[in-house]
Structures are given as C-alpha cells and as structure tokens.
CSV table of C-alpha atoms (C1' of nucleotides) in Angstrom, one decimal:
chain,number,residue,atom,x,y,z
A,62,MET,CA,23.8,11.3,-70.8
A,63,THR,CA,23.9,8.1,-68.9
A,64,ARG,CA,22.0,5.0,-69.7
A,65,LEU,CA,19.8,5.5,-66.7
A,66,ALA,CA,18.8,9.0,-67.9
A,67,GLU,CA,18.0,7.5,-71.3
A,68,GLU,CA,15.8,4.9,-69.7
A,69,THR,CA,14.0,7.6,-67.7
A,70,ILE,CA,13.3,9.4,-70.9
A,71,GLN,CA,11.9,6.3,-72.5
A,72,VAL,CA,9.7,5.7,-69.5
A,73,ASP,CA,8.5,9.2,-69.8
A,74,ARG,CA,7.6,8.7,-73.4
A,75,ILE,CA,5.7,5.5,-72.7
A,76,PHE,CA,3.5,7.1,-70.0
A,77,LYS,CA,3.0,10.3,-72.0
A,78,ALA,CA,2.0,8.2,-75.0
A,79,LEU,CA,-0.6,6.3,-72.9
A,80,ALA,CA,-1.9,9.5,-71.3
A,81,SER,CA,-4.1,10.2,-74.4
A,82,SER,CA,-7.3,8.1,-74.7
A,83,THR,CA,-7.0,8.3,-78.4
A,84,ARG,CA,-3.6,6.7,-78.4
A,85,ARG,CA,-4.7,4.1,-75.8
A,86,GLU,CA,-7.5,3.2,-78.2
A,87,ILE,CA,-4.9,2.8,-81.0
A,88,VAL,CA,-2.9,0.4,-78.8
A,89,THR,CA,-6.1,-1.5,-77.9
A,90,ILE,CA,-7.1,-1.8,-81.5
A,91,LEU,CA,-3.7,-3.3,-82.3
A,92,ALA,CA,-3.7,-5.5,-79.3
A,93,THR,CA,-7.2,-6.7,-80.1
A,94,ALA,CA,-6.2,-7.3,-83.7
A,95,SER,CA,-3.3,-9.4,-82.7
A,96,ASP,CA,-5.5,-11.4,-80.4
A,97,ALA,CA,-8.3,-11.9,-82.8
A,98,GLY,CA,-6.1,-12.5,-85.8
A,99,ASP,CA,-9.0,-11.6,-88.1
A,100,VAL,CA,-7.6,-8.4,-89.5
A,101,ARG,CA,-8.4,-8.1,-93.1
A,102,CYS,CA,-5.3,-6.1,-93.9
A,103,GLY,CA,-3.0,-9.1,-93.6
A,104,GLY,CA,-1.3,-10.8,-90.7
A,105,ASN,CA,-1.6,-9.4,-87.2
A,106,GLU,CA,-1.2,-5.9,-88.6
A,107,VAL,CA,-3.6,-3.0,-89.0
A,108,CYS,CA,-3.3,-0.7,-92.0
A,109,ALA,CA,-3.1,3.0,-91.1
A,110,CYS,CA,-6.3,3.7,-93.1
A,111,VAL,CA,-8.4,1.9,-90.4
A,112,PHE,CA,-7.6,4.3,-87.5
A,113,SER,CA,-8.8,7.5,-89.1
A,114,GLU,CA,-12.3,6.1,-89.7
A,115,ARG,CA,-12.5,4.1,-86.5
A,116,LEU,CA,-11.3,7.0,-84.3
A,117,GLY,CA,-13.1,9.6,-86.2
A,118,ILE,CA,-10.1,11.8,-86.6
A,119,GLY,CA,-8.2,13.1,-89.6
A,120,ALA,CA,-5.3,11.3,-91.2
A,121,PRO,CA,-2.7,13.9,-90.2
A,122,THR,CA,-3.8,13.5,-86.5
A,123,VAL,CA,-3.5,9.7,-86.8
A,124,SER,CA,0.0,10.1,-88.2
A,125,HIS,CA,0.9,12.4,-85.4
A,126,HIS,CA,-0.3,9.9,-82.7
A,127,MET,CA,1.5,7.1,-84.5
A,128,LYS,CA,4.8,9.0,-84.4
A,129,THR,CA,4.3,9.5,-80.6
A,130,LEU,CA,3.7,5.7,-80.2
A,131,LEU,CA,6.6,4.8,-82.4
A,132,ASP,CA,8.9,7.1,-80.4
A,133,ALA,CA,7.8,5.4,-77.3
A,134,GLY,CA,8.7,2.0,-78.9
A,135,LEU,CA,5.2,0.7,-78.5
A,136,LEU,CA,4.6,0.2,-82.2
A,137,VAL,CA,6.3,-1.2,-85.2
A,138,ALA,CA,5.5,0.2,-88.7
A,139,GLU,CA,6.1,-1.6,-91.9
A,140,LYS,CA,5.5,0.1,-95.3
A,141,ARG,CA,4.5,-2.3,-98.1
A,142,GLY,CA,3.7,-0.6,-101.3
A,143,LEU,CA,1.2,2.2,-100.8
A,144,TRP,CA,0.1,1.3,-97.3
A,145,VAL,CA,1.7,1.3,-93.9
A,146,TYR,CA,1.0,-1.5,-91.6
A,147,TYR,CA,1.2,-1.1,-87.8
A,148,ARG,CA,1.5,-3.8,-85.1
A,149,LEU,CA,2.2,-3.8,-81.5
A,150,ALA,CA,5.9,-4.0,-80.7
A,151,PRO,CA,6.8,-7.4,-79.3
A,152,ARG,CA,8.0,-5.9,-76.1
A,153,ALA,CA,5.3,-3.2,-75.9
A,154,LEU,CA,3.2,-4.6,-73.1
A,155,ALA,CA,6.3,-5.9,-71.3
A,156,ASP,CA,7.9,-2.5,-71.5
A,157,ILE,CA,4.8,-0.9,-70.1
A,158,SER,CA,4.7,-3.4,-67.2
A,159,GLU,CA,8.4,-2.8,-66.6
A,160,ALA,CA,7.8,0.9,-66.5
A,161,VAL,CA,5.0,0.3,-63.9
A,162,ALA,CA,7.3,-1.9,-61.9
A,163,GLY,CA,9.9,0.8,-61.9
A,164,LEU,CA,7.5,3.0,-60.0
A,165,SER,CA,8.0,0.8,-57.0
A,166,GLY,CA,11.5,2.3,-56.9
A,167,SER,CA,13.4,-0.9,-56.9
A,168,ASP,CA,16.4,1.0,-58.1
A,169,ARG,CA,16.5,3.7,-55.5
A,170,PRO,CA,17.8,3.9,-51.9
A,171,GLY,CA,15.0,4.0,-49.4
A,172,GLU,CA,16.4,7.1,-47.7
A,173,ILE,CA,14.0,9.9,-47.1
A,174,PRO,CA,15.4,13.2,-45.8
A,175,GLY,CA,14.4,14.2,-42.3
A,176,CYS,CA,11.6,16.7,-41.9
A,177,ALA,CA,10.3,18.9,-39.1
A,178,CYS,CA,7.4,16.6,-38.3
A,179,GLY,CA,9.6,13.8,-37.0
B,222,MET,CA,-23.0,8.0,-67.4
B,223,THR,CA,-22.6,4.2,-67.3
B,224,ARG,CA,-20.3,2.3,-65.1
B,225,LEU,CA,-18.0,1.5,-68.0
B,226,ALA,CA,-17.7,5.2,-68.8
B,227,GLU,CA,-16.8,5.9,-65.2
B,228,GLU,CA,-14.1,3.3,-65.3
B,229,THR,CA,-12.7,4.7,-68.5
B,230,ILE,CA,-12.5,8.1,-66.8
B,231,GLN,CA,-10.6,6.5,-63.9
B,232,VAL,CA,-8.2,4.8,-66.3
B,233,ASP,CA,-7.7,8.1,-68.0
B,234,ARG,CA,-6.9,9.8,-64.6
B,235,ILE,CA,-4.4,7.1,-63.7
B,236,PHE,CA,-2.4,7.4,-66.9
B,237,LYS,CA,-2.6,11.2,-66.9
B,238,ALA,CA,-1.4,11.2,-63.3
B,239,LEU,CA,1.6,9.0,-64.3
B,240,ALA,CA,2.4,11.1,-67.4
B,241,SER,CA,4.3,13.6,-65.3
B,242,SER,CA,7.8,12.7,-64.1
B,243,THR,CA,7.2,14.8,-61.0
B,244,ARG,CA,4.2,12.7,-60.0
B,245,ARG,CA,5.9,9.5,-60.9
B,246,GLU,CA,8.7,10.5,-58.5
B,247,ILE,CA,6.1,11.1,-55.8
B,248,VAL,CA,4.7,7.7,-56.3
B,249,THR,CA,8.2,6.2,-56.3
B,250,ILE,CA,9.1,8.1,-53.1
B,251,LEU,CA,6.0,6.7,-51.4
B,252,ALA,CA,6.6,3.2,-52.7
B,253,THR,CA,10.2,3.3,-51.6
B,254,ALA,CA,9.2,4.6,-48.2
B,255,SER,CA,6.7,1.8,-47.8
B,256,ASP,CA,9.3,-0.8,-48.7
B,257,ALA,CA,12.1,0.6,-46.6
B,258,GLY,CA,9.8,1.3,-43.6
B,259,ASP,CA,12.4,3.8,-42.3
B,260,VAL,CA,10.4,6.9,-42.8
B,261,ARG,CA,10.9,9.3,-39.9
B,262,CYS,CA,7.5,10.8,-40.1
B,263,GLY,CA,5.8,7.7,-38.7
B,264,GLY,CA,4.6,4.5,-40.1
B,265,ASN,CA,4.8,3.8,-43.9
B,266,GLU,CA,3.8,7.4,-44.6
B,267,VAL,CA,5.5,10.4,-45.8
B,268,CYS,CA,4.7,13.8,-44.6
B,269,ALA,CA,3.9,16.4,-47.2
B,270,CYS,CA,6.8,18.6,-46.2
B,271,VAL,CA,9.2,16.1,-47.7
B,272,PHE,CA,8.2,16.5,-51.3
B,273,SER,CA,8.6,20.2,-51.7
B,274,GLU,CA,12.3,20.0,-50.7
B,275,ARG,CA,13.0,16.7,-52.4
B,276,LEU,CA,11.5,17.6,-55.7
B,277,GLY,CA,12.6,21.2,-55.7
B,278,ILE,CA,9.1,22.6,-56.3
B,279,GLY,CA,6.9,24.9,-54.3
B,280,ALA,CA,4.3,23.8,-51.8
B,281,PRO,CA,1.3,24.9,-53.9
B,282,THR,CA,2.7,22.8,-56.8
B,283,VAL,CA,3.1,19.8,-54.6
B,284,SER,CA,-0.5,20.2,-53.3
B,285,HIS,CA,-1.6,20.4,-56.9
B,286,HIS,CA,0.1,17.1,-57.8
B,287,MET,CA,-1.2,15.4,-54.7
B,288,LYS,CA,-4.7,16.3,-55.7
B,289,THR,CA,-4.2,14.8,-59.1
B,290,LEU,CA,-2.8,11.6,-57.6
B,291,LEU,CA,-5.6,11.5,-55.0
B,292,ASP,CA,-8.2,11.9,-57.8
B,293,ALA,CA,-6.7,9.0,-59.6
B,294,GLY,CA,-7.1,7.0,-56.4
B,295,LEU,CA,-3.3,6.3,-56.2
B,296,LEU,CA,-2.8,8.0,-52.9
B,297,VAL,CA,-4.3,8.1,-49.5
B,298,ALA,CA,-4.0,11.2,-47.3
B,299,GLU,CA,-4.4,11.5,-43.6
B,300,LYS,CA,-4.3,14.7,-41.7
B,301,ARG,CA,-2.9,14.5,-38.2
B,302,GLY,CA,-2.7,17.8,-36.4
B,303,LEU,CA,-0.7,20.3,-38.4
B,304,TRP,CA,0.7,17.8,-40.9
B,305,VAL,CA,-0.7,15.7,-43.7
B,306,TYR,CA,0.7,12.2,-44.3
B,307,TYR,CA,0.5,10.5,-47.6
B,308,ARG,CA,0.9,6.9,-48.5
B,309,LEU,CA,0.3,4.7,-51.5
B,310,ALA,CA,-3.3,3.5,-51.8
B,311,PRO,CA,-3.4,-0.2,-51.1
B,312,ARG,CA,-4.7,-0.9,-54.6
B,313,ALA,CA,-2.6,1.7,-56.4
B,314,LEU,CA,-0.1,-0.6,-58.1
B,315,ALA,CA,-2.9,-3.2,-58.7
B,316,ASP,CA,-5.0,-0.5,-60.3
B,317,ILE,CA,-2.2,0.6,-62.5
B,318,SER,CA,-1.5,-3.0,-63.6
B,319,GLU,CA,-5.2,-3.4,-64.3
B,320,ALA,CA,-5.3,-0.3,-66.4
B,321,VAL,CA,-2.3,-1.6,-68.4
B,322,ALA,CA,-4.0,-5.0,-68.8
B,323,GLY,CA,-7.1,-3.2,-70.1
B,324,LEU,CA,-5.0,-2.0,-73.1
B,325,SER,CA,-5.0,-5.6,-74.4
B,326,GLY,CA,-8.6,-4.9,-75.1
B,327,SER,CA,-10.0,-7.9,-73.3
B,328,ASP,CA,-13.4,-6.2,-73.1
B,329,ARG,CA,-13.8,-5.3,-76.7
B,330,PRO,CA,-14.9,-7.2,-79.8
B,331,GLY,CA,-12.0,-8.0,-82.2
B,332,GLU,CA,-13.9,-6.6,-85.2
B,333,ILE,CA,-11.9,-4.3,-87.4
B,334,PRO,CA,-13.8,-2.5,-90.2
B,335,GLY,CA,-12.8,-3.4,-93.7
B,336,CYS,CA,-10.4,-1.1,-95.5
B,337,ALA,CA,-9.4,-0.3,-99.0
B,338,CYS,CA,-6.2,-2.2,-98.7
B,339,GLY,CA,-7.7,-5.7,-98.2
C,94,DG,C1',5.8,10.2,-118.1
C,95,DT,C1',1.4,11.3,-116.0
C,96,DA,C1',-2.5,10.8,-113.0
C,97,DC,C1',-4.0,8.9,-108.8
C,98,DT,C1',-4.0,7.5,-103.9
C,99,DG,C1',-2.3,6.9,-99.1
C,100,DT,C1',0.7,9.1,-95.9
C,101,DT,C1',3.5,12.6,-93.8
C,102,DT,C1',4.9,17.3,-92.8
C,103,DC,C1',3.9,22.1,-91.9
C,104,DG,C1',1.5,26.0,-89.9
C,105,DA,C1',-2.0,27.5,-87.1
C,106,DC,C1',-5.3,27.4,-83.3
C,107,DA,C1',-7.8,26.1,-79.1
C,108,DG,C1',-7.5,23.7,-74.9
C,109,DT,C1',-4.9,21.7,-71.1
C,110,DC,C1',-1.1,21.5,-67.8
C,111,DA,C1',2.9,22.8,-64.6
C,112,DT,C1',4.3,26.2,-62.0
C,113,DC,C1',4.4,30.3,-59.3
C,114,DG,C1',3.0,34.1,-55.8
C,115,DA,C1',-0.7,35.8,-52.9
C,116,DA,C1',-4.4,35.0,-50.0
C,117,DC,C1',-7.0,31.9,-47.2
C,118,DT,C1',-8.1,27.8,-43.8
C,119,DG,C1',-7.2,25.1,-40.1
C,120,DT,C1',-4.3,23.7,-36.1
C,121,DC,C1',-1.2,24.2,-32.3
C,122,DA,C1',1.4,26.8,-28.5
C,123,DG,C1',1.6,30.4,-25.4
D,50,DC,C1',-7.4,35.3,-27.9
D,51,DT,C1',-3.3,35.9,-30.7
D,52,DG,C1',0.6,34.7,-33.3
D,53,DA,C1',3.0,31.2,-35.9
D,54,DC,C1',3.0,27.6,-39.0
D,55,DA,C1',1.5,23.6,-42.6
D,56,DG,C1',-1.2,23.1,-46.3
D,57,DT,C1',-4.8,24.4,-49.8
D,58,DT,C1',-7.1,27.3,-53.0
D,59,DC,C1',-7.1,31.0,-56.4
D,60,DG,C1',-5.6,33.6,-60.4
D,61,DA,C1',-2.2,34.4,-63.8
D,62,DT,C1',1.3,32.9,-67.0
D,63,DG,C1',4.2,30.3,-70.1
D,64,DA,C1',4.8,25.9,-72.2
D,65,DC,C1',3.0,21.9,-74.2
D,66,DT,C1',-0.6,19.0,-76.6
D,67,DG,C1',-4.4,17.5,-79.8
D,68,DT,C1',-6.6,18.7,-83.6
D,69,DC,C1',-7.3,20.5,-88.2
D,70,DG,C1',-6.6,22.0,-93.2
D,71,DA,C1',-3.4,22.6,-96.9
D,72,DA,C1',0.6,21.3,-99.1
D,73,DA,C1',4.3,18.1,-100.1
D,74,DC,C1',6.0,13.5,-100.5
D,75,DA,C1',6.1,8.5,-102.0
D,76,DG,C1',4.6,4.8,-104.2
D,77,DT,C1',1.3,2.5,-107.9
D,78,DA,C1',-1.3,2.0,-112.2
D,79,DC,C1',-2.0,3.2,-116.8
DNA sequence: GTACTGTTTCGACAGTCATCGAACTGTCAG
DNA sequence: CTGACAGTTCGATGACTGTCGAAACAGTAC
C-alpha cells in the first residue's frame, strides 16, 4: 500500500461523502455555523442534536453520516459531557479543493494510448 | 421547480458523477489530454475507444459513465463519422469549484435552531 | 447505586449504482 | 445494397448505500 494509493482512497472518501445531499447539507450547516459564529451550542461548533431535527432524519442516520464525514477527514468531533460537538476540519475545504485540483491530472503523464481512429 | 432547485440538482449530479473513481479517471484522462495536447485522435479530444481499453471496462459501461458525466455537464461529446470524441466542458472545472464553494453555505441564513444543550 | 438522556451500534429493508451480455442504431467502404 | 464496425440502449444481476427501529453504551444528576 503506497502513499499514493492511500491518498487515492482518501480522495474517494471525500467525493463519496459529498455525493449525498444530506451530508452536503451537514457540511453546509457546519460551514455556515463557523461563518456566522452565532451557534448556541458554544464556539463555532454544532451539537449533534441539531442535525436530526434540522434534516428531518433519525439520530442513528445522523450518526451514520457523521461517521462517513469523519472518515473522509472533513469533520472533527469533540465529546464534552453528554453531548458531541462537531465542527468542520480546518483543512476540510482545502482538502476538497485539492481533490478537485487532482482531477486535472497534474500527477500523471499525458500519454494516451493510440487508438484505431488516429 | 424553481431555479434554485434546478441548480441543486445540478450540484447533486456533479458530486455524484465524481463519486466514482472510474469517472474521476475519465475526467483526469480528458484533463491530461487537454494539457498535454498530444492526443492522437485529433485536437484536445479523446476518442471513446480509448477509455474501454485504458479503464479495463466494457464499452457499454463506458457509455453509461459518459452519459452520467454528460448529464452533469462536465463533458462535451462530438460525433464525427464513426467515432465519438469527448473533451472536458469548458466550464467543467469551474463548475466543480463552484459546487465546492457552495458548500460554504454562502446562500443560506446562518440561523441554527436552538437545542437542549445550550 | 439508580434513573435518565444523548449517542452509537446492530440488523433489516428498500432503493440506487456499476457492470455485463445481447440487441439495436447509425456510419462507412466496397 | 450489403457487410463490417463504433457506439448506445435495454434488461438482468450483484454490490453498495441511506434509512429506520430496537437495543446497547456512555455520561450526568439525584
């Protein structure tokens, strides 16, 4: 397992995480909360209990999506007492942009195999 | 169906299109071909016959992925004679970046509903 | 310690997706 | 016109994903 393969897996996780509109909304809620800074749960964080109500889905489903986003490295979770607080990972948006930039194939040779139509 | 909803669907298509590593590779191949400019199929385009061999998947599957990418507006197809040539849509990478920027929730109120943990 | 509350894990189910083979469409060469 | 070929569409299939309810777990309050 090379470092490149590991990065590829991480890119895969990021795009897969963002492929669900529910998870994109979670990211947006967190990004908005960070921007606005008016979250009532303390700091730039959002407590898990918000998402269930706001997204209209059950707590187990929220937990599942959170795990996906955490695996992708887009979120940071912090448990304080009874509640878990989530916030956007510092590098989240940068990582996404990097993954998008990687699509341009900057790290690949430009060679295309010949084909019959040449 | 408002214009906003339509844009949301388009963003959904873009992220879903990029959620498959096979399709990301297609985009990368096209982006690389455009950069390198040494494609033997003519211009900055890549003929469809390349992908099947390069990705190790059947022609029907390639066609399916191409349709997904076309629907997302990331590709442009041009049929000339017997062959179909694909290239990255001019706005493809810009559209992706825009979709990512949209995650920051620039178009949403920062209001978070109160929760029990406040 | 016991009761309570927020969160996660587990098992199940429906819906979606990637892939394939077969059949079809459209184009070119003879 | 006919045969050959590139690509698409169709139908089927296996794998994966999102969602839910129930149960288990982890803290807090009394």
